[in-house]
Amino acid sequence: MAPLSMISLLARQQSEVSSQIRAQWAEPSDIMSLLMLVGADVVKGALAQQTGGSDWLPPPVVFSFGWVSYSFSAILAAIGNKTFLPAPELPALVLSTEWGYHRVNSSWVISRLLRDFEEFWMPAEVKARLVQMMAEAGGRRRRRVGLCVSVFEASPDKQAGVPDRDLLWYSGYAVAALQLAVAAIPWALYGAWEEFAVTAFGTALAFLTASLPHWTQERWSCSRDSRKTFVLTRGNGAQHAVVIIGAGRGLDLEDLATSSEGLPGKTGTPIMYSGLAVLWCILLITVCGIENLTWFLLAVGTIGMIHTIIVAGAPRQPGLFGIHLRYRDVFAQPKVMKTLQELEMAYPGCGRSMIKTFFPGDLHEEEKLWWQAAKKREDTVKKGEKESVLGDITTSKLEDSSGSSILSCSSAL
């Protein structure tokens, strides 16, 4: 009897397990509530990509998994370091050609500029010169040769700190509409409106979080209308360096590189995020209470997560980060020193600012002499520009004084 009892018990257990698996796959309510707690980093990356700007439209960051856990991590950021953008994804330096100093970058925006440059927004002229330089170097190295310096200037046609919008940005509205349409299916077929209500409430909370003003403040927490010239590079051994000339209309990238340190936070931000966290918890409890037709909610969350992942990792043009650039020139040689010398001849101070980064050791005697002569030439150019500016100011003052004297004479007459 004992063996028969054991067999009967095992059979009942297998039947119960099978019925539990079938029930879980029929109505996966538990897994839906668990998925709401994972993926906070993906949500943070999507918020970093889509937020910022002064549009009247809310930034379209869609409802997906991970929002509940993100809301609590955002409270910690609001109370702590006041930094909501992700950390830089790769090491980078921002060099000032005016003083020759370099700063280690802590800005996510600058990190994304460098990350996407080679694969996405590199101008065709730079690509052609890079291929030519590789051919000149021969087949000794295939991945990296010499140094390629691309020169840009701030665009005069667009305002710095005001981002462009691309198709990926607007796609958030289409995806949100698709999610609402999927959630409306059980309402239309079975009269179950709970899925639609949860989706609409989650979408409203996501859009509200993305519309908070601190995103714009943190993205462009730097001076505007800068006349400085900056060099962005990953450091010694990098294939590329990007020179950006402010020209009196660009962002101060040197300031932006360290803007996350001591970023002033608004007193209302922790309160707002605390309120949002409470609302997200209410949404999570509501999702846990839904036991029927949960596949529709799972489909809504999956659609949102796929879009969120794509948005968080997608390469973007600099204009979408409010940095509008116009291409000017490229310098590339198989020898790094040769590239820097050519750059220095065309743009005094640019090549010299990178010497310590790419050549931290001692230079050869002839190289020292060359750079000493270049420094004298740079000082002469700066002195000439300063005298030209002073001359213009003096001339304008003389014209004003002569004009005023003529007016006084005419009034006397």
Short mmCIF file of C-alpha atoms in Angstrom, two decimals, residues 75-271:
data_model
loop_
_atom_site.label_atom_id
_atom_site.label_comp_id
_atom_site.label_asym_id
_atom_site.label_seq_id
_atom_site.Cartn_x
_atom_site.Cartn_y
_atom_site.Cartn_z
CA ILE A 75 14.02 60.37 -4.28
CA LEU A 76 17.54 59.42 -3.18
CA ALA A 77 19.01 61.57 -5.97
CA ALA A 78 16.75 64.51 -5.08
CA ILE A 79 17.81 64.40 -1.44
CA GLY A 80 21.47 63.49 -2.08
CA ASN A 81 23.68 64.66 -4.94
CA LYS A 82 20.87 66.34 -6.96
CA THR A 83 22.05 64.46 -10.08
CA PHE A 84 19.34 62.77 -12.15
CA LEU A 85 21.18 62.17 -15.42
CA PRO A 86 23.14 58.89 -15.68
CA ALA A 87 26.88 58.78 -15.07
CA PRO A 88 29.15 59.20 -18.14
CA GLU A 89 29.45 55.96 -20.11
CA LEU A 90 33.09 56.45 -21.07
CA PRO A 91 36.08 58.43 -19.78
CA ALA A 92 36.63 61.78 -21.47
CA LEU A 93 38.59 65.00 -21.08
CA VAL A 94 37.55 68.56 -21.86
CA LEU A 95 40.55 70.74 -22.73
CA SER A 96 40.54 74.53 -22.75
CA THR A 97 42.68 76.01 -25.54
CA GLU A 98 42.72 79.36 -23.76
CA TRP A 99 44.49 78.17 -20.61
CA GLY A 100 45.68 74.70 -21.57
CA TYR A 101 43.95 73.10 -18.59
CA HIS A 102 41.97 69.90 -18.82
CA ARG A 103 39.02 68.65 -16.81
CA VAL A 104 37.82 65.10 -16.36
CA ASN A 105 34.31 64.98 -17.75
CA SER A 106 31.40 64.19 -15.47
CA SER A 107 28.63 65.24 -17.88
CA TRP A 108 26.48 62.55 -19.47
CA VAL A 109 25.76 64.86 -22.42
CA ILE A 110 29.44 65.28 -23.35
CA SER A 111 29.99 61.55 -22.90
CA ARG A 112 27.19 60.81 -25.37
CA LEU A 113 28.63 63.29 -27.88
CA LEU A 114 31.92 61.38 -27.96
CA ARG A 115 30.28 57.96 -27.85
CA ASP A 116 28.14 58.64 -30.91
CA PHE A 117 30.68 60.66 -32.92
CA GLU A 118 32.56 57.93 -34.76
CA GLU A 119 29.58 55.71 -35.49
CA PHE A 120 26.78 58.21 -36.07
CA TRP A 121 27.43 61.91 -36.63
CA MET A 122 30.96 62.04 -38.01
CA PRO A 123 30.94 64.25 -41.16
CA ALA A 124 31.65 62.59 -44.51
CA GLU A 125 34.79 64.72 -44.95
CA VAL A 126 36.23 63.35 -41.72
CA LYS A 127 35.44 59.76 -42.72
CA ALA A 128 37.14 60.23 -46.08
CA ARG A 129 40.26 61.74 -44.50
CA LEU A 130 40.36 58.97 -41.89
CA VAL A 131 40.28 56.28 -44.59
CA GLN A 132 43.01 58.12 -46.49
CA MET A 133 45.16 58.34 -43.35
CA MET A 134 44.76 54.62 -42.71
CA ALA A 135 45.93 53.95 -46.27
CA GLU A 136 48.92 56.25 -45.79
CA ALA A 137 49.89 54.39 -42.64
CA GLY A 138 49.90 51.06 -44.46
CA GLY A 139 48.75 47.77 -43.02
CA ARG A 140 50.66 47.93 -39.77
CA ARG A 141 47.61 48.86 -37.75
CA ARG A 142 44.05 48.37 -38.77
CA ARG A 143 41.94 49.67 -35.90
CA ARG A 144 43.73 52.83 -34.81
CA VAL A 145 46.39 55.01 -36.40
CA GLY A 146 47.69 58.46 -35.48
CA LEU A 147 45.19 61.12 -34.49
CA CYS A 148 42.19 62.61 -36.26
CA VAL A 149 41.07 66.07 -35.12
CA SER A 150 37.70 67.35 -36.32
CA VAL A 151 36.99 71.06 -35.99
CA PHE A 152 33.47 72.43 -35.50
CA GLU A 153 32.01 75.77 -34.51
CA ALA A 154 28.77 76.63 -32.76
CA SER A 155 26.03 77.04 -35.33
CA PRO A 156 24.80 80.61 -35.89
CA ASP A 157 21.39 79.35 -37.01
CA LYS A 158 20.19 77.77 -33.77
CA GLN A 159 20.23 78.70 -30.11
CA ALA A 160 22.50 76.67 -27.85
CA GLY A 161 20.65 74.80 -25.11
CA VAL A 162 17.47 74.47 -27.17
CA PRO A 163 17.32 70.86 -28.44
CA ASP A 164 16.15 69.64 -31.81
CA ARG A 165 13.51 66.93 -32.06
CA ASP A 166 13.87 63.81 -34.20
CA LEU A 167 11.58 60.96 -35.22
CA LEU A 168 12.66 58.84 -32.25
CA TRP A 169 11.57 61.61 -29.88
CA TYR A 170 8.11 61.92 -31.43
CA SER A 171 7.74 58.13 -31.60
CA GLY A 172 7.05 58.15 -27.87
CA TYR A 173 3.61 59.60 -28.54
CA ALA A 174 2.86 56.89 -31.11
CA VAL A 175 3.95 54.14 -28.73
CA ALA A 176 1.86 55.62 -25.89
CA ALA A 177 -1.16 55.67 -28.21
CA LEU A 178 -0.49 52.03 -29.18
CA GLN A 179 -0.32 51.04 -25.51
CA LEU A 180 -3.66 52.71 -24.82
CA ALA A 181 -5.17 50.96 -27.83
CA VAL A 182 -3.98 47.54 -26.59
CA ALA A 183 -5.28 48.27 -23.10
CA ALA A 184 -8.68 49.27 -24.53
CA ILE A 185 -9.20 45.84 -26.15
CA PRO A 186 -10.48 44.07 -22.97
CA TRP A 187 -12.68 47.10 -22.27
CA ALA A 188 -14.23 46.84 -25.73
CA LEU A 189 -14.58 43.03 -25.73
CA TYR A 190 -15.35 42.16 -22.13
CA GLY A 191 -16.19 45.43 -20.42
CA ALA A 192 -13.01 45.25 -18.29
CA TRP A 193 -11.78 48.84 -18.04
CA GLU A 194 -9.11 48.24 -15.38
CA GLU A 195 -6.28 47.62 -17.87
CA PHE A 196 -7.02 50.86 -19.72
CA ALA A 197 -7.21 52.83 -16.47
CA VAL A 198 -3.84 51.45 -15.27
CA THR A 199 -2.19 52.22 -18.63
CA ALA A 200 -3.59 55.75 -18.79
CA PHE A 201 -2.57 56.46 -15.19
CA GLY A 202 0.95 55.05 -15.75
CA THR A 203 1.38 57.07 -18.95
CA ALA A 204 0.30 60.26 -17.19
CA LEU A 205 2.78 59.63 -14.35
CA ALA A 206 5.61 58.92 -16.83
CA PHE A 207 4.93 62.09 -18.81
CA LEU A 208 4.65 64.11 -15.59
CA THR A 209 8.00 62.82 -14.30
CA ALA A 210 9.69 63.66 -17.61
CA SER A 211 8.25 67.19 -17.52
CA LEU A 212 9.84 68.22 -14.22
CA PRO A 213 12.00 71.36 -14.65
CA HIS A 214 15.16 69.92 -13.10
CA TRP A 215 15.94 67.98 -16.30
CA THR A 216 16.49 71.19 -18.26
CA GLN A 217 18.43 72.71 -15.39
CA GLU A 218 20.83 69.77 -15.13
CA ARG A 219 21.29 69.19 -18.86
CA TRP A 220 22.52 72.71 -19.55
CA SER A 221 23.87 73.84 -16.19
CA CYS A 222 26.60 75.99 -17.72
CA SER A 223 27.29 79.42 -19.17
CA ARG A 224 25.91 80.37 -22.59
CA ASP A 225 27.30 82.42 -25.49
CA SER A 226 30.85 81.24 -24.84
CA ARG A 227 33.74 82.48 -26.98
CA LYS A 228 36.09 79.76 -25.75
CA THR A 229 37.43 76.90 -27.84
CA PHE A 230 37.27 73.40 -26.37
CA VAL A 231 38.72 70.01 -27.22
CA LEU A 232 36.83 66.82 -26.40
CA THR A 233 38.78 63.58 -26.38
CA ARG A 234 38.99 60.25 -24.58
CA GLY A 235 42.61 60.96 -23.72
CA ASN A 236 46.03 59.64 -24.67
CA GLY A 237 45.79 56.91 -27.30
CA ALA A 238 42.40 58.00 -28.60
CA GLN A 239 41.77 57.98 -32.33
CA HIS A 240 39.65 61.15 -32.34
CA ALA A 241 39.59 64.60 -30.82
CA VAL A 242 36.76 67.05 -31.42
CA VAL A 243 37.46 70.79 -31.39
CA ILE A 244 34.43 73.02 -30.77
CA ILE A 245 34.75 76.79 -31.27
CA GLY A 246 32.21 78.70 -29.19
CA ALA A 247 32.34 81.85 -31.35
CA GLY A 248 30.24 83.77 -28.82
CA ARG A 249 27.16 81.57 -29.27
CA GLY A 250 28.02 78.14 -27.87
CA LEU A 251 27.78 76.43 -24.49
CA ASP A 252 30.69 76.60 -22.06
CA LEU A 253 31.62 72.90 -22.26
CA GLU A 254 34.37 73.32 -19.67
CA ASP A 255 31.72 74.46 -17.24
CA LEU A 256 29.33 71.71 -18.32
CA ALA A 257 31.97 69.01 -17.78
CA THR A 258 31.91 69.62 -14.02
CA SER A 259 28.35 70.91 -13.70
CA SER A 260 27.22 67.85 -11.72
CA GLU A 261 29.47 68.89 -8.83
CA GLY A 262 27.58 71.14 -6.46
CA LEU A 263 24.53 71.33 -8.72
CA PRO A 264 21.93 73.44 -6.91
CA GLY A 265 18.72 71.56 -6.28
CA LYS A 266 15.24 72.99 -5.93
CA THR A 267 13.63 72.46 -2.56
CA GLY A 268 10.40 71.23 -4.12
CA THR A 269 12.02 68.42 -6.13
CA PRO A 270 12.23 65.87 -3.24
CA ILE A 271 8.60 66.62 -2.37
#
